[in-house]
Amino acid sequence: MSSPHASRPLTRRGFVALGALGLAACTAGGVRAADLVPTPAQGEGPFYPDKLPLDQDNDLVLVQGRMDPSKGVIAHLHGRIIGPNGKSVIGAVIEIWQCDANGVYLHTGGGDRAKLDAGFQGFGRFRVGDDGAYRFRTIRPVAYPGRAPHIHVKIKHGESDLLTTQCYVAGDPGNERDGILRSIRDQAMRKALVIDFTPKGDQGELAAQFDVVLGKTPKA
């Protein structure tokens, strides 16, 4: 897979800072509660990190203390976490994890450890603000045997796990063969997990929006 990292207009520190700024602009636009489709739950899978990395911020492309960037195509994943009433879930925490460009997870049983990309963080988390918006810099997910490209997502609020799910790449041929995705019979709910990865800028990077609609509003 190509690795367009030669020029980065945004530094790691600058990107992490953006996590708290300007997110409303990239997820602007109100939605009617009646039009919302609850994001369906999917299993956590066996590869949630069995040892969380020291670096757990929202930039998975560069690992703190390393100069070498990750392999893979950079993707900017953003969206909002909202309740069934369409309002932002203030203070929610979103976690994502995925395999690296070689198909290896940050888990001792998650692939060939000799092929692990040490430049890829593999896991990140972000606490949303008043606008419910989040942002990650990661890589476009890749396929591995038996699975279409996907990113695992978990939403927490306080001590509660609100939702665990996965998002997928629109147009990827593996989607039609992925049993976990196809297990969702409702077409609208399945479609809610499949998102477009579109070109962003002139550096070969991508952008994708994944809005999470919870089935119930968590208690304050």
Coordinates of N, CA and C in Angstrom, one line a residue:
M1 N 0.8 -1.2 0.0 CA 0.0 0.0 0.0 C 0.9 1.2 0.0
S2 N 0.4 2.2 -0.7 CA 1.2 3.5 -0.8 C 1.2 4.2 0.5
S3 N 2.2 5.0 0.7 CA 2.4 5.7 2.0 C 2.7 7.1 1.8
P4 N 1.7 8.0 1.5 CA 2.0 9.4 1.2 C 2.3 10.2 2.4
H5 N 3.5 10.1 2.9 CA 3.9 10.9 4.1 C 5.0 11.9 3.8
A6 N 5.4 12.1 2.6 CA 6.5 12.9 2.3 C 6.4 14.3 2.9
S7 N 5.2 14.9 2.8 CA 5.0 16.3 3.2 C 3.7 16.4 4.1
R8 N 3.8 16.9 5.3 CA 2.7 17.0 6.2 C 2.6 18.5 6.6
P9 N 1.5 19.2 6.1 CA 1.3 20.6 6.4 C 0.9 20.8 7.9
L10 N 0.5 19.7 8.6 CA 0.0 19.8 9.9 C 0.9 18.9 10.8
T11 N 1.5 19.5 11.9 CA 2.3 18.7 12.8 C 1.4 17.9 13.7
R12 N 2.1 16.9 14.4 CA 1.3 16.1 15.4 C 0.7 17.0 16.4
R13 N 1.5 17.9 17.0 CA 1.0 18.8 18.1 C -0.1 19.6 17.6
G14 N 0.0 20.1 16.3 CA -1.0 21.0 15.8 C -2.3 20.2 15.6
F15 N -2.2 18.9 15.1 CA -3.4 18.1 14.9 C -4.1 17.8 16.2
V16 N -3.4 17.4 17.2 CA -4.0 17.1 18.5 C -4.7 18.4 19.0
A17 N -4.1 19.5 18.8 CA -4.7 20.8 19.3 C -6.1 21.0 18.6
L18 N -6.1 20.7 17.3 CA -7.3 20.8 16.5 C -8.4 20.0 17.0
G19 N -8.1 18.9 17.8 CA -9.1 18.1 18.3 C -10.1 18.9 19.2
A20 N -9.7 20.0 19.7 CA -10.5 20.8 20.6 C -11.0 22.1 19.9
L21 N -10.6 22.3 18.6 CA -11.0 23.5 17.9 C -11.5 23.2 16.5
G22 N -12.5 24.0 16.1 CA -12.9 23.9 14.7 C -13.7 22.7 14.3
L23 N -14.1 21.8 15.3 CA -14.8 20.6 14.9 C -16.2 20.9 14.5
A24 N -16.8 21.9 15.0 CA -18.2 22.2 14.6 C -18.3 22.5 13.2
A25 N -17.2 23.1 12.6 CA -17.3 23.4 11.2 C -17.3 22.2 10.3
C26 N -16.6 21.2 10.7 CA -16.5 20.0 9.8 C -17.7 19.1 10.0
T27 N -18.6 19.3 11.1 CA -19.7 18.5 11.3 C -21.0 19.4 11.4
A28 N -20.9 20.5 10.8 CA -22.0 21.5 10.9 C -23.3 21.0 10.3
G29 N -24.4 21.5 10.7 CA -25.7 21.1 10.1 C -26.5 20.3 11.0
G30 N -27.7 20.9 11.4 CA -28.6 20.2 12.3 C -29.3 19.0 11.6
V31 N -29.8 18.1 12.4 CA -30.6 17.0 11.9 C -31.8 16.8 12.7
R32 N -32.9 16.4 12.1 CA -34.1 16.2 12.8 C -34.1 14.8 13.5
A33 N -34.6 14.8 14.7 CA -34.5 13.5 15.4 C -35.3 12.4 14.7
A34 N -36.4 12.8 14.0 CA -37.2 11.8 13.2 C -36.4 11.1 12.1
D35 N -35.3 11.8 11.6 CA -34.6 11.3 10.5 C -33.4 10.5 10.9
L36 N -33.1 10.4 12.2 CA -31.9 9.7 12.7 C -32.1 8.2 12.7
V37 N -31.1 7.5 12.3 CA -31.0 6.0 12.3 C -30.1 5.6 13.4
P38 N -30.5 4.9 14.4 CA -29.6 4.5 15.5 C -28.4 3.7 15.0
T39 N -27.3 4.0 15.4 CA -26.1 3.2 15.0 C -26.2 1.8 15.5
P40 N -26.1 0.8 14.7 CA -26.3 -0.6 15.2 C -25.0 -1.0 16.0
A41 N -25.2 -1.8 17.0 CA -24.1 -2.3 17.7 C -23.5 -3.5 17.0
Q42 N -22.2 -3.7 17.1 CA -21.4 -4.8 16.6 C -20.5 -5.3 17.6
G43 N -20.1 -6.5 17.6 CA -19.2 -7.1 18.6 C -17.8 -6.4 18.7
E44 N -17.3 -6.4 19.9 CA -16.0 -5.8 20.1 C -14.9 -6.6 19.3
G45 N -15.1 -7.9 19.1 CA -14.1 -8.7 18.4 C -13.0 -9.1 19.4
P46 N -12.1 -9.9 19.0 CA -11.0 -10.4 19.9 C -9.8 -9.6 20.1
F47 N -9.7 -8.4 19.3 CA -8.4 -7.7 19.2 C -8.4 -6.3 19.8
Y48 N -9.3 -6.1 20.8 CA -9.2 -4.8 21.6 C -7.8 -4.9 22.3
P49 N -7.0 -3.9 22.3 CA -5.6 -4.0 22.8 C -5.6 -4.7 24.1
D50 N -4.8 -5.7 24.2 CA -4.6 -6.4 25.5 C -3.6 -5.7 26.4
K51 N -2.9 -4.7 25.8 CA -2.0 -3.8 26.6 C -2.1 -2.4 25.9
L52 N -2.8 -1.5 26.5 CA -3.0 -0.2 25.9 C -1.7 0.5 25.7
P53 N -1.5 1.2 24.6 CA -0.3 2.0 24.4 C -0.2 3.2 25.4
L54 N 1.1 3.6 25.6 CA 1.2 4.8 26.4 C 0.6 6.0 25.7
D55 N 0.8 6.1 24.4 CA 0.3 7.1 23.6 C -1.2 6.7 23.2
Q56 N -2.2 7.5 23.6 CA -3.6 7.1 23.4 C -4.4 8.3 22.8
D57 N -3.7 9.3 22.2 CA -4.4 10.5 21.7 C -5.1 10.2 20.4
N58 N -5.6 11.3 19.7 CA -6.4 11.1 18.5 C -5.6 11.2 17.2
D59 N -4.2 11.1 17.3 CA -3.4 11.0 16.2 C -2.7 9.7 16.2
L60 N -3.2 8.7 15.4 CA -2.7 7.4 15.3 C -1.5 7.2 14.3
V61 N -1.3 8.2 13.6 CA -0.3 8.1 12.5 C 1.1 8.3 12.9
L62 N 1.3 9.1 14.0 CA 2.6 9.3 14.6 C 2.6 8.9 16.0
V63 N 3.6 8.1 16.4 CA 3.7 7.6 17.8 C 4.7 8.5 18.5
Q64 N 4.3 8.9 19.7 CA 5.2 9.8 20.5 C 6.5 9.1 20.7
G65 N 7.6 9.9 20.5 CA 8.9 9.4 20.7 C 9.5 8.7 19.5
R66 N 8.7 8.6 18.4 CA 9.2 8.0 17.1 C 9.2 9.0 16.0
M67 N 10.2 8.9 15.1 CA 10.3 9.8 14.0 C 9.6 9.2 12.8
D68 N 9.6 7.9 12.7 CA 9.0 7.2 11.5 C 7.5 7.2 11.6
P69 N 6.8 7.7 10.5 CA 5.4 7.7 10.5 C 4.9 6.3 10.2
S70 N 3.6 6.1 10.3 CA 3.0 4.8 10.0 C 2.9 4.6 8.5
K71 N 2.8 3.3 8.1 CA 2.5 3.0 6.7 C 1.0 3.2 6.5
G72 N 0.6 3.2 5.2 CA -0.8 3.3 4.9 C -1.2 4.7 4.4
V73 N -2.4 4.8 4.0 CA -2.9 6.1 3.5 C -3.6 6.8 4.6
I74 N -3.1 8.0 4.9 CA -3.7 8.8 6.0 C -5.2 9.1 5.7
A75 N -6.0 8.9 6.8 CA -7.4 9.2 6.7 C -7.8 10.0 8.0
H76 N -8.5 11.1 7.7 CA -9.0 12.0 8.8 C -10.5 11.5 9.1
L77 N -10.7 10.9 10.2 CA -12.0 10.4 10.6 C -12.6 11.4 11.6
H78 N -13.8 11.8 11.3 CA -14.5 12.8 12.1 C -16.0 12.5 12.2
G79 N -16.6 13.2 13.1 CA -18.1 13.0 13.2 C -18.6 13.6 14.5
R80 N -19.8 13.2 14.8 CA -20.5 13.7 16.1 C -21.1 12.5 16.8
I81 N -21.2 12.6 18.1 CA -21.9 11.6 18.9 C -23.1 12.3 19.4
I82 N -24.3 11.7 19.0 CA -25.5 12.4 19.4 C -26.5 11.3 19.9
G83 N -27.4 11.8 20.7 CA -28.5 10.9 21.3 C -29.6 10.8 20.3
P84 N -30.7 10.1 20.7 CA -31.8 9.8 19.8 C -32.6 11.1 19.6
N85 N -32.4 12.1 20.4 CA -33.1 13.4 20.2 C -32.3 14.4 19.3
G86 N -31.2 13.9 18.8 CA -30.4 14.7 17.9 C -29.4 15.6 18.6
K87 N -29.4 15.6 19.9 CA -28.5 16.5 20.7 C -27.2 15.9 21.0
S88 N -26.2 16.7 21.1 CA -24.8 16.2 21.4 C -24.7 15.5 22.7
V89 N -24.0 14.4 22.8 CA -23.7 13.7 24.0 C -22.5 14.3 24.6
I90 N -22.6 15.4 25.4 CA -21.5 16.1 26.0 C -20.7 15.2 26.9
G91 N -19.4 15.2 26.8 CA -18.5 14.5 27.6 C -18.3 13.0 27.3
A92 N -18.9 12.6 26.2 CA -18.7 11.2 25.8 C -17.3 11.0 25.3
V93 N -16.8 9.8 25.5 CA -15.5 9.4 25.1 C -15.6 8.4 24.0
I94 N -14.9 8.6 22.9 CA -14.9 7.7 21.8 C -13.5 7.1 21.7
E95 N -13.5 5.8 21.5 CA -12.2 5.0 21.3 C -12.3 4.3 19.9
I96 N -11.2 4.3 19.2 CA -11.1 3.6 18.0 C -9.9 2.7 18.1
W97 N -10.0 1.5 17.4 CA -8.8 0.7 17.2 C -8.9 -0.1 15.9
Q98 N -7.8 -0.4 15.3 CA -7.8 -1.1 14.0 C -6.5 -1.7 13.8
C99 N -6.4 -2.6 12.8 CA -5.1 -3.2 12.4 C -4.3 -2.2 11.6
D100 N -3.0 -2.4 11.6 CA -2.1 -1.5 10.8 C -2.2 -1.9 9.3
A101 N -1.3 -1.3 8.5 CA -1.4 -1.5 7.1 C -0.9 -2.9 6.7
N102 N -0.3 -3.6 7.6 CA 0.1 -5.0 7.4 C -0.9 -6.0 7.9
G103 N -2.1 -5.5 8.4 CA -3.1 -6.4 8.9 C -2.9 -6.9 10.4
V104 N -2.0 -6.2 11.1 CA -1.7 -6.6 12.5 C -2.3 -5.6 13.5
Y105 N -3.0 -6.2 14.5 CA -3.6 -5.4 15.6 C -2.6 -5.2 16.7
L106 N -2.9 -4.2 17.6 CA -2.1 -4.0 18.8 C -2.6 -5.0 19.9
H107 N -2.4 -6.3 19.6 CA -2.9 -7.4 20.4 C -2.0 -8.5 20.2
T108 N -1.6 -9.3 21.2 CA -0.7 -10.4 21.1 C -1.2 -11.5 20.2
G109 N -2.5 -11.6 20.0 CA -3.0 -12.6 19.1 C -3.5 -12.0 17.8
G110 N -3.2 -10.8 17.5 CA -3.8 -10.1 16.4 C -3.0 -10.0 15.1
G111 N -2.3 -11.1 14.7 CA -1.5 -11.1 13.5 C -0.1 -11.4 13.8
D112 N 0.7 -11.4 12.7 CA 2.1 -11.7 12.7 C 2.9 -10.6 13.4
R113 N 3.4 -10.8 14.6 CA 4.0 -9.7 15.4 C 5.3 -9.2 14.7
A114 N 5.9 -10.1 13.9 CA 7.1 -9.6 13.2 C 6.8 -8.5 12.1
K115 N 5.5 -8.5 11.7 CA 5.1 -7.5 10.7 C 4.4 -6.3 11.3
L116 N 4.4 -6.2 12.7 CA 3.7 -5.0 13.3 C 4.4 -3.7 12.9
D117 N 3.6 -2.8 12.5 CA 4.1 -1.4 12.2 C 4.2 -0.6 13.5
A118 N 5.5 -0.5 14.0 CA 5.7 0.2 15.2 C 5.4 1.7 15.1
G119 N 5.3 2.2 13.9 CA 5.0 3.6 13.7 C 3.5 3.9 13.7
F120 N 2.7 2.9 13.9 CA 1.2 3.1 14.0 C 0.7 2.9 15.4
Q121 N -0.1 3.8 15.9 CA -0.5 3.8 17.3 C -1.5 2.6 17.5
G122 N -2.4 2.4 16.6 CA -3.3 1.3 16.6 C -4.6 1.5 17.5
F123 N -4.5 2.5 18.4 CA -5.6 2.8 19.3 C -5.6 4.2 19.6
G124 N -6.8 4.8 19.8 CA -6.8 6.2 20.2 C -8.1 6.5 20.9
R125 N -8.2 7.6 21.6 CA -9.4 8.0 22.3 C -9.5 9.5 22.3
F126 N -10.8 10.0 22.4 CA -11.0 11.4 22.3 C -12.3 11.7 23.1
R127 N -12.2 12.7 24.0 CA -13.4 13.2 24.7 C -14.1 14.3 24.0
V128 N -15.3 14.2 23.7 CA -16.0 15.3 22.9 C -16.4 16.4 23.8
G129 N -16.6 17.6 23.2 CA -17.0 18.8 23.9 C -18.5 19.0 23.8
D130 N -18.9 20.3 23.9 CA -20.3 20.7 23.9 C -20.9 20.4 22.5
D131 N -20.1 20.3 21.5 CA -20.7 20.1 20.1 C -20.8 18.6 19.8
G132 N -20.3 17.7 20.7 CA -20.4 16.3 20.4 C -19.4 15.8 19.3
A133 N -18.5 16.7 18.9 CA -17.7 16.3 17.7 C -16.4 15.7 18.1
Y134 N -15.9 14.8 17.3 CA -14.6 14.2 17.5 C -13.8 14.2 16.2
R135 N -12.5 13.9 16.3 CA -11.7 13.9 15.2 C -10.5 13.0 15.4
F136 N -10.1 12.1 14.5 CA -8.9 11.3 14.6 C -8.1 11.4 13.3
R137 N -6.8 11.3 13.4 CA -6.0 11.1 12.2 C -5.5 9.6 12.3
T138 N -5.9 8.8 11.3 CA -5.5 7.4 11.3 C -5.1 7.0 9.9
I139 N -5.3 5.8 9.5 CA -5.1 5.3 8.2 C -6.4 4.7 7.6
R140 N -6.5 4.7 6.3 CA -7.6 4.0 5.7 C -7.5 2.5 6.1
P141 N -8.6 1.9 6.7 CA -8.5 0.5 7.1 C -8.2 -0.4 6.0
V142 N -7.5 -1.5 6.3 CA -7.2 -2.5 5.2 C -7.9 -3.8 5.6
A143 N -8.0 -4.7 4.6 CA -8.6 -6.0 4.8 C -7.6 -6.9 5.3
Y144 N -8.1 -8.0 6.0 CA -7.3 -9.1 6.3 C -8.1 -10.4 6.2
P145 N -7.6 -11.6 6.1 CA -8.4 -12.7 5.8 C -9.7 -12.8 6.6
G146 N -10.8 -12.9 5.9 CA -12.1 -13.1 6.5 C -12.8 -11.8 6.9
R147 N -12.2 -10.6 6.7 CA -12.8 -9.4 7.1 C -12.6 -8.3 6.1
A148 N -13.6 -7.5 5.8 CA -13.5 -6.3 5.0 C -12.8 -5.2 5.8
P149 N -12.2 -4.2 5.2 CA -11.6 -3.1 5.9 C -12.6 -2.5 6.9
H150 N -12.2 -2.3 8.1 CA -13.1 -1.7 9.1 C -12.3 -1.1 10.3
I151 N -13.0 -0.2 11.0 CA -12.4 0.4 12.2 C -13.4 0.1 13.3
H152 N -12.9 -0.3 14.5 CA -13.7 -0.6 15.6 C -13.9 0.7 16.4
V153 N -15.1 0.9 16.9 CA -15.5 2.1 17.6 C -16.2 1.7 18.9
K154 N -15.8 2.4 20.0 CA -16.5 2.2 21.3 C -16.8 3.6 21.9
I155 N -18.1 3.8 22.3 CA -18.5 5.0 23.0 C -18.7 4.8 24.5
K156 N -18.1 5.6 25.3 CA -18.3 5.5 26.7 C -18.8 6.9 27.3
H157 N -19.4 6.8 28.4 CA -19.8 8.0 29.1 C -19.7 7.7 30.6
G158 N -18.8 8.4 31.3 CA -18.6 8.1 32.7 C -18.1 6.7 32.8
E159 N -18.7 5.8 33.6 CA -18.3 4.5 33.8 C -19.0 3.5 32.9
S160 N -19.9 4.0 32.0 CA -20.7 3.2 31.2 C -20.2 3.0 29.8
D161 N -20.3 1.8 29.2 CA -20.0 1.6 27.8 C -21.4 1.7 27.1
L162 N -21.5 2.7 26.2 CA -22.8 3.0 25.6 C -23.0 2.2 24.3
L163 N -21.9 2.0 23.6 CA -22.1 1.4 22.3 C -20.7 0.9 21.8
T164 N -20.7 -0.3 21.2 CA -19.5 -0.8 20.5 C -20.0 -1.2 19.1
T165 N -19.2 -0.7 18.1 CA -19.6 -1.0 16.7 C -18.4 -0.9 15.8
Q166 N -18.6 -1.0 14.5 CA -17.5 -0.9 13.6 C -18.0 -0.1 12.4
C167 N -17.1 0.6 11.7 CA -17.4 1.3 10.5 C -16.6 0.8 9.3
Y168 N -17.2 0.9 8.1 CA -16.6 0.2 6.9 C -16.4 1.2 5.8
V169 N -15.7 0.8 4.8 CA -15.3 1.6 3.7 C -16.3 1.4 2.5
A170 N -17.0 2.5 2.2 CA -18.0 2.4 1.1 C -17.3 2.0 -0.2
G171 N -18.0 1.1 -0.9 CA -17.5 0.7 -2.2 C -16.4 -0.4 -2.2
D172 N -16.0 -0.8 -1.0 CA -15.0 -1.9 -0.9 C -15.7 -3.2 -1.2
P173 N -15.1 -4.0 -2.2 CA -15.8 -5.3 -2.6 C -15.9 -6.3 -1.4
G174 N -15.1 -6.2 -0.4 CA -15.1 -7.1 0.7 C -16.4 -7.0 1.5
N175 N -17.1 -5.8 1.4 CA -18.3 -5.6 2.2 C -19.3 -6.7 2.0
E176 N -19.5 -7.1 0.7 CA -20.5 -8.1 0.4 C -20.2 -9.5 0.9
R177 N -18.9 -9.7 1.3 CA -18.5 -11.0 1.8 C -18.3 -11.0 3.3
D178 N -18.4 -9.9 3.9 CA -18.2 -9.8 5.4 C -19.4 -10.2 6.2
G179 N -19.3 -11.3 6.8 CA -20.4 -11.9 7.5 C -20.9 -11.0 8.7
I180 N -20.0 -10.3 9.3 CA -20.3 -9.4 10.5 C -21.2 -8.3 10.0
L181 N -20.7 -7.6 8.9 CA -21.5 -6.5 8.3 C -22.8 -7.0 7.8
R182 N -22.8 -8.1 7.1 CA -24.1 -8.6 6.4 C -25.0 -9.2 7.5
S183 N -24.6 -9.4 8.7 CA -25.5 -9.9 9.7 C -26.6 -8.9 10.1
I184 N -26.3 -7.6 9.7 CA -27.3 -6.5 9.9 C -28.3 -6.6 8.8
R185 N -29.5 -7.1 9.1 CA -30.5 -7.3 8.1 C -31.2 -6.0 7.6
D186 N -31.3 -5.0 8.5 CA -32.0 -3.8 8.2 C -31.0 -3.0 7.3
Q187 N -31.5 -2.6 6.1 CA -30.6 -2.0 5.1 C -30.2 -0.6 5.6
A188 N -31.1 0.2 6.2 CA -30.8 1.5 6.6 C -29.7 1.5 7.7
M189 N -29.8 0.5 8.6 CA -28.9 0.4 9.7 C -27.5 -0.1 9.2
R190 N -27.5 -1.0 8.2 CA -26.3 -1.4 7.7 C -25.6 -0.3 7.0
K191 N -26.4 0.5 6.2 CA -25.8 1.6 5.5 C -25.2 2.7 6.4
A192 N -25.7 2.7 7.7 CA -25.2 3.7 8.6 C -23.8 3.4 9.0
L193 N -23.3 2.2 8.8 CA -22.0 1.8 9.2 C -21.0 1.9 8.0
V194 N -21.5 2.2 6.8 CA -20.6 2.2 5.7 C -20.4 3.7 5.2
I195 N -19.2 4.1 5.3 CA -18.9 5.5 5.1 C -17.9 5.8 3.9
D196 N -18.1 6.9 3.3 CA -17.2 7.3 2.2 C -15.8 7.8 2.7
F197 N -14.8 7.4 2.1 CA -13.4 7.9 2.3 C -13.1 8.7 1.0
T198 N -13.1 10.0 1.1 CA -12.9 10.8 -0.1 C -11.6 11.6 0.0
P199 N -11.1 12.0 -1.2 CA -9.8 12.7 -1.2 C -9.9 14.0 -0.4
K200 N -8.8 14.3 0.3 CA -8.7 15.5 1.1 C -7.3 16.2 0.8
G201 N -7.4 17.4 0.2 CA -6.2 18.1 -0.1 C -5.4 17.5 -1.3
D202 N -4.2 17.9 -1.4 CA -3.3 17.4 -2.5 C -2.2 16.5 -2.1
Q203 N -2.3 15.9 -0.9 CA -1.2 15.1 -0.3 C -1.6 13.6 -0.4
G204 N -2.7 13.3 -1.1 CA -3.1 11.9 -1.1 C -3.8 11.4 0.1
E205 N -4.2 12.3 1.0 CA -4.9 11.9 2.2 C -6.4 11.8 1.9
L206 N -7.1 11.2 2.9 CA -8.6 10.9 2.8 C -9.3 11.5 4.0
A207 N -10.6 11.7 3.8 CA -11.4 12.2 4.9 C -12.7 11.3 4.9
A208 N -13.2 11.1 6.1 CA -14.4 10.3 6.3 C -15.2 10.7 7.5
Q209 N -16.5 10.8 7.3 CA -17.4 11.2 8.4 C -18.2 10.1 8.9
F210 N -18.2 9.8 10.2 CA -19.0 8.8 10.8 C -19.7 9.3 12.1
D211 N -20.9 9.6 11.9 CA -21.7 10.2 13.0 C -22.4 9.0 13.8
V212 N -22.3 9.0 15.1 CA -22.8 7.9 15.9 C -24.0 8.4 16.6
V213 N -25.1 7.7 16.3 CA -26.4 8.0 16.9 C -26.7 6.9 18.0
L214 N -26.7 7.3 19.2 CA -27.0 6.4 20.3 C -28.5 6.1 20.4
G215 N -28.8 4.9 20.9 CA -30.2 4.5 21.0 C -30.9 5.1 22.2
K216 N -30.1 5.6 23.2 CA -30.7 6.3 24.3 C -29.7 7.3 24.8
T217 N -30.2 8.3 25.5 CA -29.4 9.4 26.0 C -28.8 9.0 27.4
P218 N -27.5 9.0 27.6 CA -27.0 8.6 28.9 C -27.3 9.6 30.0
K219 N -27.4 9.1 31.2 CA -27.7 10.0 32.3 C -26.5 10.9 32.6
A220 N -26.8 12.1 33.0 CA -25.7 13.1 33.3 C -24.9 12.6 34.5

